[in-house]
Short mmCIF file of C-alpha atoms and ligand atoms in Angstrom, two decimals:
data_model
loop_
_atom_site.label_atom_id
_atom_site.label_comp_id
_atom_site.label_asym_id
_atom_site.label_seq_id
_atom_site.Cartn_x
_atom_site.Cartn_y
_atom_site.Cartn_z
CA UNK A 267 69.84 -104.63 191.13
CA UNK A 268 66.20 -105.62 191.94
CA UNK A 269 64.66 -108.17 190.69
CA UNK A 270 60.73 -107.65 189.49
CA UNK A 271 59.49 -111.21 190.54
CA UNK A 272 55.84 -112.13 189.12
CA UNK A 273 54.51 -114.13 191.72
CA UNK A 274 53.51 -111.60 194.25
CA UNK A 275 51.69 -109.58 191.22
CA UNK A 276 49.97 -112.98 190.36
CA UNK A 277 49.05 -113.89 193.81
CA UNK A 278 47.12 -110.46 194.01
CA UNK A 279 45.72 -111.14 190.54
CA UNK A 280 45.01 -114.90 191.44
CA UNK A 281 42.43 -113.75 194.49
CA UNK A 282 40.70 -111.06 192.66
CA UNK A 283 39.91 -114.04 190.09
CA UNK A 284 38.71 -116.50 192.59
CA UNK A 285 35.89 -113.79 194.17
CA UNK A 286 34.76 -113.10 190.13
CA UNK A 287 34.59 -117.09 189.79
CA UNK A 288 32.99 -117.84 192.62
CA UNK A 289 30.06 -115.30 192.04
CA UNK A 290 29.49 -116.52 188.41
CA UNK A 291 29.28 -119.99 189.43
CA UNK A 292 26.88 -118.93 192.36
CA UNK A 293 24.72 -117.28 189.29
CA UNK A 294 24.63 -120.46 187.52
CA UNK A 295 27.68 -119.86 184.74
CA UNK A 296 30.71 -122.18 184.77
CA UNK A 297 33.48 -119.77 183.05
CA UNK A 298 35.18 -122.04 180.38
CA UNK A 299 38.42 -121.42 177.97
CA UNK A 300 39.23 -123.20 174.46
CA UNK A 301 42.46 -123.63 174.21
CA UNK A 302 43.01 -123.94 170.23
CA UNK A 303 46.67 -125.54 169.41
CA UNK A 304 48.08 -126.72 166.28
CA UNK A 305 51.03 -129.74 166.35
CA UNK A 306 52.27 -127.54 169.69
CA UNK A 307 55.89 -126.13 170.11
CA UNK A 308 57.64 -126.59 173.93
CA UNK A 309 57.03 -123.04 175.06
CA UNK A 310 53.18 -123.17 174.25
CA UNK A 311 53.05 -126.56 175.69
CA UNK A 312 54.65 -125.15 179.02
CA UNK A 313 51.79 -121.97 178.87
CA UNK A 314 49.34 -124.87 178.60
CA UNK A 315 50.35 -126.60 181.18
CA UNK A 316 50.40 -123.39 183.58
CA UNK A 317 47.24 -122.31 182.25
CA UNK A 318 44.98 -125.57 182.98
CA UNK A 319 46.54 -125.64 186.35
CA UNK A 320 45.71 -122.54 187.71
CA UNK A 321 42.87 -122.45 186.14
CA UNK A 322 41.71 -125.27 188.11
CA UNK A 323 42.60 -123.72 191.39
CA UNK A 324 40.02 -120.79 189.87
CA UNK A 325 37.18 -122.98 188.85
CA UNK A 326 37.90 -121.83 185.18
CA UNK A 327 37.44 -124.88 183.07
CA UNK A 328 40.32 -125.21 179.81
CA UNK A 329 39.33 -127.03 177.07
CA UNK A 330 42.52 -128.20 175.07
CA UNK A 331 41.46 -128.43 171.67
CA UNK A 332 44.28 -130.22 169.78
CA UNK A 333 44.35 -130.02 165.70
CA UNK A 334 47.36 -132.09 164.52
CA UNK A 335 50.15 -130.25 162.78
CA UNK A 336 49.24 -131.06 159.44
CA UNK A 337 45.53 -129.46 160.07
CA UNK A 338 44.33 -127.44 157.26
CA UNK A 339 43.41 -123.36 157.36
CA UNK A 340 40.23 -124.54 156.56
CA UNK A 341 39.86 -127.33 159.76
CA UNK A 342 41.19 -124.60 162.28
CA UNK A 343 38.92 -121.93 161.03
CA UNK A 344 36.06 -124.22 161.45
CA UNK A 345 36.86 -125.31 164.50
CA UNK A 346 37.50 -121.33 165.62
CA UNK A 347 33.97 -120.51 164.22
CA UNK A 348 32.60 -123.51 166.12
CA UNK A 349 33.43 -122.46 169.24
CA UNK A 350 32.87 -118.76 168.28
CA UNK A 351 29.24 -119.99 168.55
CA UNK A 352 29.08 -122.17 171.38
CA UNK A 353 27.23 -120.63 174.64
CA UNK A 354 29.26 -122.75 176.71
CA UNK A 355 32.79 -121.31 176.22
CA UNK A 356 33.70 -117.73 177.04
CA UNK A 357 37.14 -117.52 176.07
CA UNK A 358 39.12 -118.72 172.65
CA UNK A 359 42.97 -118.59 172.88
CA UNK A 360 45.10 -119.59 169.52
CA UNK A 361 48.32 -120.87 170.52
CA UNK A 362 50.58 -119.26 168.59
CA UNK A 363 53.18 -119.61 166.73
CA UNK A 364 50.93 -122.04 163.97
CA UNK A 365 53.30 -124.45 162.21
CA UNK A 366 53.84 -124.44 158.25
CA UNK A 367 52.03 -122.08 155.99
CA UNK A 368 48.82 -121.48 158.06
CA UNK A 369 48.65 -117.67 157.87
CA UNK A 370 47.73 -116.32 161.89
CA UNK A 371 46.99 -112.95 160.46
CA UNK A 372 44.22 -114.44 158.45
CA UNK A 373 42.99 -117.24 161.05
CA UNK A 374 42.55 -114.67 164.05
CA UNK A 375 39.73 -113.02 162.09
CA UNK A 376 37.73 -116.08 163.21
CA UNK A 377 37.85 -115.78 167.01
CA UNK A 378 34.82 -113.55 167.73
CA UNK A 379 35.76 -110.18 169.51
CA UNK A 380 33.98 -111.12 172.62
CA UNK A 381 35.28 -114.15 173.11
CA UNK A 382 38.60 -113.20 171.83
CA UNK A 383 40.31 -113.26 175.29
CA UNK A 384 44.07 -112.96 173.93
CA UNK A 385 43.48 -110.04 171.84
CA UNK A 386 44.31 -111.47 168.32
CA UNK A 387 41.34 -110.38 166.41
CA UNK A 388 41.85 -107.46 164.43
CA UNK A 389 38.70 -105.70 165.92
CA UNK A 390 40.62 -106.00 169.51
CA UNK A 391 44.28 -105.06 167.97
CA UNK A 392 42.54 -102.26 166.35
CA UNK A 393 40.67 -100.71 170.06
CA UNK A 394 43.99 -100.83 171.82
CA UNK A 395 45.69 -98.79 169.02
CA UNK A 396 42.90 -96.52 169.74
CA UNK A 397 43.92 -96.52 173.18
CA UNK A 398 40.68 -98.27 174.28
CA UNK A 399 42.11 -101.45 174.98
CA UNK A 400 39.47 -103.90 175.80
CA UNK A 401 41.41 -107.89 175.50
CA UNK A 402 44.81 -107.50 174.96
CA UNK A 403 47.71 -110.09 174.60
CA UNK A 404 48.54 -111.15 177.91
CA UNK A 405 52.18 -111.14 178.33
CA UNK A 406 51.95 -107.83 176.66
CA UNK A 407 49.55 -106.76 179.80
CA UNK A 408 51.83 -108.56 181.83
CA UNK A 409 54.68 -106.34 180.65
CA UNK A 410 52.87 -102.99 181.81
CA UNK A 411 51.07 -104.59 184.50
CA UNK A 412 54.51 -105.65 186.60
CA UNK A 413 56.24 -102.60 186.04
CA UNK A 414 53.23 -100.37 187.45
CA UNK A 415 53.10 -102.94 190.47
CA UNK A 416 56.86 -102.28 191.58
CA UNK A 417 55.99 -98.85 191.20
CA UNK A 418 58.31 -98.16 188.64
CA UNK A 419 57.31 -94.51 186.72
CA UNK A 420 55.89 -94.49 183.15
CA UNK A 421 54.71 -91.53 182.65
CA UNK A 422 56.53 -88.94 181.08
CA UNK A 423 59.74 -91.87 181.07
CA UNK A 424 61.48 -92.93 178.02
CA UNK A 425 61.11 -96.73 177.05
CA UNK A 426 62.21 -98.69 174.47
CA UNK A 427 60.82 -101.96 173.06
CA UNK A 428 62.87 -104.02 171.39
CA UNK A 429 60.49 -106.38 169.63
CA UNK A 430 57.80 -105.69 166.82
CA UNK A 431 55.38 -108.79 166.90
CA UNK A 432 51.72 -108.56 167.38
CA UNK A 433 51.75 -110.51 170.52
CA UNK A 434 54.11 -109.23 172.50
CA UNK A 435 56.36 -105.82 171.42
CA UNK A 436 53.55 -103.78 169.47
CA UNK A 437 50.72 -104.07 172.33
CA UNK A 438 53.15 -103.79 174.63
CA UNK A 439 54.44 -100.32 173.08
CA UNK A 440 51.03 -99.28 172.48
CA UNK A 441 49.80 -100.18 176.51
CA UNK A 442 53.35 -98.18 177.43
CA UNK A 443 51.75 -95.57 175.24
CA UNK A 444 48.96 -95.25 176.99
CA UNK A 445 50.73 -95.20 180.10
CA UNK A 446 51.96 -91.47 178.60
CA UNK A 447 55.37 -92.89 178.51
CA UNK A 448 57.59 -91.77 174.96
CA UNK A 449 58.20 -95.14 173.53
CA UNK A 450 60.55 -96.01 170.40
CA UNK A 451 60.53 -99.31 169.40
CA UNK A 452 63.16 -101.44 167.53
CA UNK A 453 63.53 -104.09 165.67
CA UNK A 454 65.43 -106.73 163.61
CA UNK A 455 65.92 -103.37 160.66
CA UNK A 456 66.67 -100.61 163.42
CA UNK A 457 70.45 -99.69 162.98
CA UNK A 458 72.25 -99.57 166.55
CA UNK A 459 69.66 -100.27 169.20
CA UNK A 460 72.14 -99.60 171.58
CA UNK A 461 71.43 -96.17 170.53
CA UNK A 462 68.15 -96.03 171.16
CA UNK A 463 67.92 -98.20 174.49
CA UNK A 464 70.38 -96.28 176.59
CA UNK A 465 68.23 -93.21 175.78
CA UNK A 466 65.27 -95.40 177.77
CA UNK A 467 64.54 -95.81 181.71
CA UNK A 468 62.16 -98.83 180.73
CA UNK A 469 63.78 -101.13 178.29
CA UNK A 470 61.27 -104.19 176.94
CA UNK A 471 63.18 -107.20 175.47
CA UNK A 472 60.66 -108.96 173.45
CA UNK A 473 63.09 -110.33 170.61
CA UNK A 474 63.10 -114.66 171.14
CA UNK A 475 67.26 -114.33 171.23
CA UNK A 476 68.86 -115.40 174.38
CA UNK A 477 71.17 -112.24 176.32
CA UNK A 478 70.44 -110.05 173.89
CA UNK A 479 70.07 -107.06 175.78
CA UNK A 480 73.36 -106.22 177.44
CA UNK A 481 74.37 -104.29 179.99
CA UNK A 482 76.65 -101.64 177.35
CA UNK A 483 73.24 -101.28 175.82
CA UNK A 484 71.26 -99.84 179.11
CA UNK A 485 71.53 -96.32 181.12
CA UNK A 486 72.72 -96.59 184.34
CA UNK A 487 69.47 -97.40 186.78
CA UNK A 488 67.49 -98.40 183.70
CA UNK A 489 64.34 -100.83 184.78
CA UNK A 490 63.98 -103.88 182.18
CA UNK A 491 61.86 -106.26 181.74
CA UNK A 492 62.42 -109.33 179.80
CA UNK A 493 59.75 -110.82 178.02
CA UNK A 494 62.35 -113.33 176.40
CA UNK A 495 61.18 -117.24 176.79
CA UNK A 496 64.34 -119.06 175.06
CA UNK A 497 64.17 -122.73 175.48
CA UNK A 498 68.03 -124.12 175.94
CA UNK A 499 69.67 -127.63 176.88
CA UNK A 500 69.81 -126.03 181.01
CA UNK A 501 66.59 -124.65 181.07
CA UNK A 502 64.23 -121.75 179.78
CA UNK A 503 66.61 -118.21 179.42
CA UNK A 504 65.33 -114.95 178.46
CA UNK A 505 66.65 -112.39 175.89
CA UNK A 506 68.60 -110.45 178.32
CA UNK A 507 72.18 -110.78 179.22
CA UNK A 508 71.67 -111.45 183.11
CA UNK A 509 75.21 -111.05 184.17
CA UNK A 510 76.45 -107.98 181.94
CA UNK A 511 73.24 -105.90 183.04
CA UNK A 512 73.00 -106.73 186.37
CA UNK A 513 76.10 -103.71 187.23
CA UNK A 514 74.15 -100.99 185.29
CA UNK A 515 70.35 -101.86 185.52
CA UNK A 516 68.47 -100.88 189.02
CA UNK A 517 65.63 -103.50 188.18
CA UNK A 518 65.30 -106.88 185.91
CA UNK A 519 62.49 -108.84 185.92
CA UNK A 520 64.24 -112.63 186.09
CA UNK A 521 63.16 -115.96 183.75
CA UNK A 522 61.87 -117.65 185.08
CA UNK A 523 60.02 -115.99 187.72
CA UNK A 524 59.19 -112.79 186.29
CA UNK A 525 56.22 -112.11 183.76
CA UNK A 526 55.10 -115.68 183.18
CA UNK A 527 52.31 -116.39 186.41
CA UNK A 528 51.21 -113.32 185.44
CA UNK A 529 50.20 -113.61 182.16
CA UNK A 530 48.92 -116.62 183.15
CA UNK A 531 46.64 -115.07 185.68
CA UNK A 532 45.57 -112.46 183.03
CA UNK A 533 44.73 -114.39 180.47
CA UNK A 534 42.14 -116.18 183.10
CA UNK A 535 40.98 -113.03 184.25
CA UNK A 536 40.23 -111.98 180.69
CA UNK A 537 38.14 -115.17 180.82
CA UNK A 538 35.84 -114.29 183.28
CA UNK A 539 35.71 -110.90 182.03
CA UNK A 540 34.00 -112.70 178.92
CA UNK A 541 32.04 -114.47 180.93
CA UNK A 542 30.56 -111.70 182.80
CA UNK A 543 30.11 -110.00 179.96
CA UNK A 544 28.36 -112.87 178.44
CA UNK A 545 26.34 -113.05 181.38
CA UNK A 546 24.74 -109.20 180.77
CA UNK A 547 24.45 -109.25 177.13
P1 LIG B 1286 58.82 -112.96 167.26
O1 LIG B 1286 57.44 -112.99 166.71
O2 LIG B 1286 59.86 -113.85 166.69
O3 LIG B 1286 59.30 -111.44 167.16
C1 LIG B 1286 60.61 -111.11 167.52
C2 LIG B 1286 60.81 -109.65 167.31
O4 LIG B 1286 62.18 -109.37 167.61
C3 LIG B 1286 60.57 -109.20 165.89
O5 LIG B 1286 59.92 -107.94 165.87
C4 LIG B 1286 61.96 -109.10 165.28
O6 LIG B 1286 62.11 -108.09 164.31
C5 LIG B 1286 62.79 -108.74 166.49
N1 LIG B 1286 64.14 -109.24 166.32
C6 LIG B 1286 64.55 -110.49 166.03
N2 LIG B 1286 65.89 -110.55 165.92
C7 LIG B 1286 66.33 -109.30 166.14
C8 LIG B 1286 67.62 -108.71 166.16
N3 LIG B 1286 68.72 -109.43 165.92
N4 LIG B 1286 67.70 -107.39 166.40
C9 LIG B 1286 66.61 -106.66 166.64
N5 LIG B 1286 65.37 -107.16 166.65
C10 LIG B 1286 65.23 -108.46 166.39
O7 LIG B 1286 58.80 -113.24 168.82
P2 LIG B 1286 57.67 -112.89 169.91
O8 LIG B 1286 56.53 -113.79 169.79
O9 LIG B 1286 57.45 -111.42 169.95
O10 LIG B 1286 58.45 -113.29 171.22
C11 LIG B 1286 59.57 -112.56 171.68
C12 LIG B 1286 60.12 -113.27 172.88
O11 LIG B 1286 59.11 -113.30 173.87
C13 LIG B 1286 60.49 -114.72 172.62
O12 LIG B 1286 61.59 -115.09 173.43
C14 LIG B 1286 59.25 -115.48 173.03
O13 LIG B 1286 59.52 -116.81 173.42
C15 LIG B 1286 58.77 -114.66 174.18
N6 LIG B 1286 57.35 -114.74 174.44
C16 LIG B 1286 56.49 -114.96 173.46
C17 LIG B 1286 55.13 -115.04 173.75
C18 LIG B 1286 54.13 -115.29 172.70
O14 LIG B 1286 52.94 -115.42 173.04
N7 LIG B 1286 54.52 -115.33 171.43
C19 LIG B 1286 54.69 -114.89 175.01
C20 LIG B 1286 55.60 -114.65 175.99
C21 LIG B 1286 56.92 -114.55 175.69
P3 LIG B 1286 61.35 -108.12 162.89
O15 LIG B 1286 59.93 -107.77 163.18
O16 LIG B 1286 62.05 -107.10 162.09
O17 LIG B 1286 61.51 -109.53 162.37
#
C-alpha cells in the first residue's frame, strides 16, 4: 500500500506562497490573518500552532485573537465584525468547534465573504455548491488537492465520503463533485456504509472516530484518504483502521503526515489570495 504523504504537496504549495508574499510586501501590503478562537480545544490549538509557524516562514502575519470560553454570541460577533472592517487584516479564520451554546451556523454570517478565508460564510458555502468555489474549507481542499497530486483519477471514479459536516465531508463531496467524480456520501443515519464504500475507488473518512474505516469496508486497490484527527493517550490517530486496510487499500494517506501541512499551507495561500484581492479592489 502507498502512503499519500502531505509534505511534498505542501512543500510545492509552501514556495508558490513565498513568491505571492514576497511581491505584496514589495507593493507595500503586509498579508495578515485573525485567528478568532473561543476557550480552544487540543486539535485547534495544534492547527494554531502549525499555522503561526509557517506562516512566519511566509511573511504572513497571524493574529491570535483569544475570546475566553465563556464569551458571549454577542462579544464574538463583534469582534468578527471588527475585524470584518479593519484594512489591515485580509483573512478571518473561526476556530471551530465553538464551546457551549454559541450557534457557528449563525456566527459565520459575520466573517465578510472576502475576507472569509476558511469558507464558513454562507455566501462562500453557497458558490462552491454552485461549483464556483472561490474560499473553501481547507482540509476539505486539502482532501481533493492530495489525491489529484499523487495522480490518483477522479473523474468518472466512484467515491464515497463518509462524513456530513460543513467543514470537512460536504465541501469535500461537493470539490469531488466538481472533480466529475460520482460521489455518495454517508453518515451517522446511512444504514451499512460498508455497502456503499466498497462500491468507491476514493473513500474520504471524515467522521472524528478513531479506525473507523476498515479494511472489510474497502474494494480491493481502493485509494483513501483520512481526514480523521483523533486525539488519544499515544498520540493523534485518524478514523481509519491502519492495520486492517493496509492488505486491501493501494493508497492511505497516514496521520500524521498526510493532509495536515497541507491544509495548513492552503489556508495561508487563501490569505494572500485575500490580500491580493484586497490589493485590486
Ligand atoms: P463532525 O462535525 O463531528 O462530523 C462528523 C461526521 O461524521 C458527521 O457527519 C456524522 O454524522 C458522521 N458520523 C459520526 N459518527 C458516525 C458513525 N458512527 N457512522 C457514520 N457516520 C458518523 O466532525 P468533522 O469536523 O467533520 O471532523 C471529522 C474528522 O476530521 C475528525 O476526526 C476531525 O478531528 C477531523 N478534522 C476536522 C477538521 C475541522 O476543521 N473540523 C479539520 C481537519 C480534520 P451526522 O452528520 O449524522 O452526525
Amino acid at each position: 500500500m502507498r502512503l499519500l504523504h502531505g509534505k511534498p504537496l505542501a512543500e510545492k504549495l509552501h514556495e508558490g506562497s513565498r513568491e505571492r508574499s514576497a511581491a505584496l510586501h514589495t507593493s507595500g501590503i503586509a498579508p495578515r490573518l485573525a485567528a478568532v478562537s473561543v476557550g480552544i480545544d487540543p486539535a485547534a490549538n495544534t492547527y494554531l500552532q502549525r499555522l503561526a509557524a509557517r506562516g512566519k516562514k511566509l511573511d504572513i502575519a497571524v493574529d491570535e485573537v483569544a475570546l475566553s470560553g465563556d464569551a458571549t454570541e454577542r462579544q464574538l460577533i463583534t469582534t468578527l465584525e471588527r475585524l470584518s472592517a479593519d484594512a489591515g487584516v485580509h483573512g478571518i479564520l473561526l476556530l471551530t468547534p465553538l464551546p457551549g451554546a454559541l450557534d457557528e451556523g449563525h456566527i459565520v454570517d459575520h466573517i465578510v465573504p472576502a475576507k472569509d478565508v476558511e469558507g464558513m460564510n454562507p455566501f462562500n458555502v453557497g458558490l462552491l455548491a454552485d461549483g464556483r468555489p472561490r474560499f473553501v474549507p481547507s482540509t476539505a481542499e486539502a482532501i481533493v488537492e492530495l489525491l489529484k497530486f499523487h495522480g490518483v483519477t477522479l473523474r468518472g471514479a466512484r467515491a464515497a465520503v463518509v462524513g456530513r459536516s460543513t467543514v470537512v465531508g460536504r465541501p469535500a463531496a461537493y470539490l469531488l463533485l466538481k472533480e466529475d467524480a460520482t460521489v455518495t456520501i454517508a453518515h451517522s443515519r446511512t444504514p451499512d456504509i460498508g455497502a456503499i464504500t466498497r462500491e468507491a475507488s476514493v473513500v474520504v473518512a471524515a467522521v472524528g472516530r478513531p479506525g473507523f474505516v476498515k479494511g472489510d469496508m474497502l474494494a480491493h486497490g481502493a485509494t483513501v484518504i483520512d481526514a480523521g484527527i483523533n486525539v488519544m493517550p499515544h498520540g493523534i490517530v485518524g478514523d481509519v483502521d491502519v492495520e486492517s486496510v493496509t492488505s486491501v487499500a493501494a493508497a492511505l494517506s497516514p496521520v500524521p503526515g498526510g493532509l495536515g501541512a497541507v491544509t495548513t499551507e492552503l489556508l495561508l495561500r487563501n490569505v494572500l489570495t485575500a490580500a491580493e484581492r484586497h490589493q485590486r479592489d
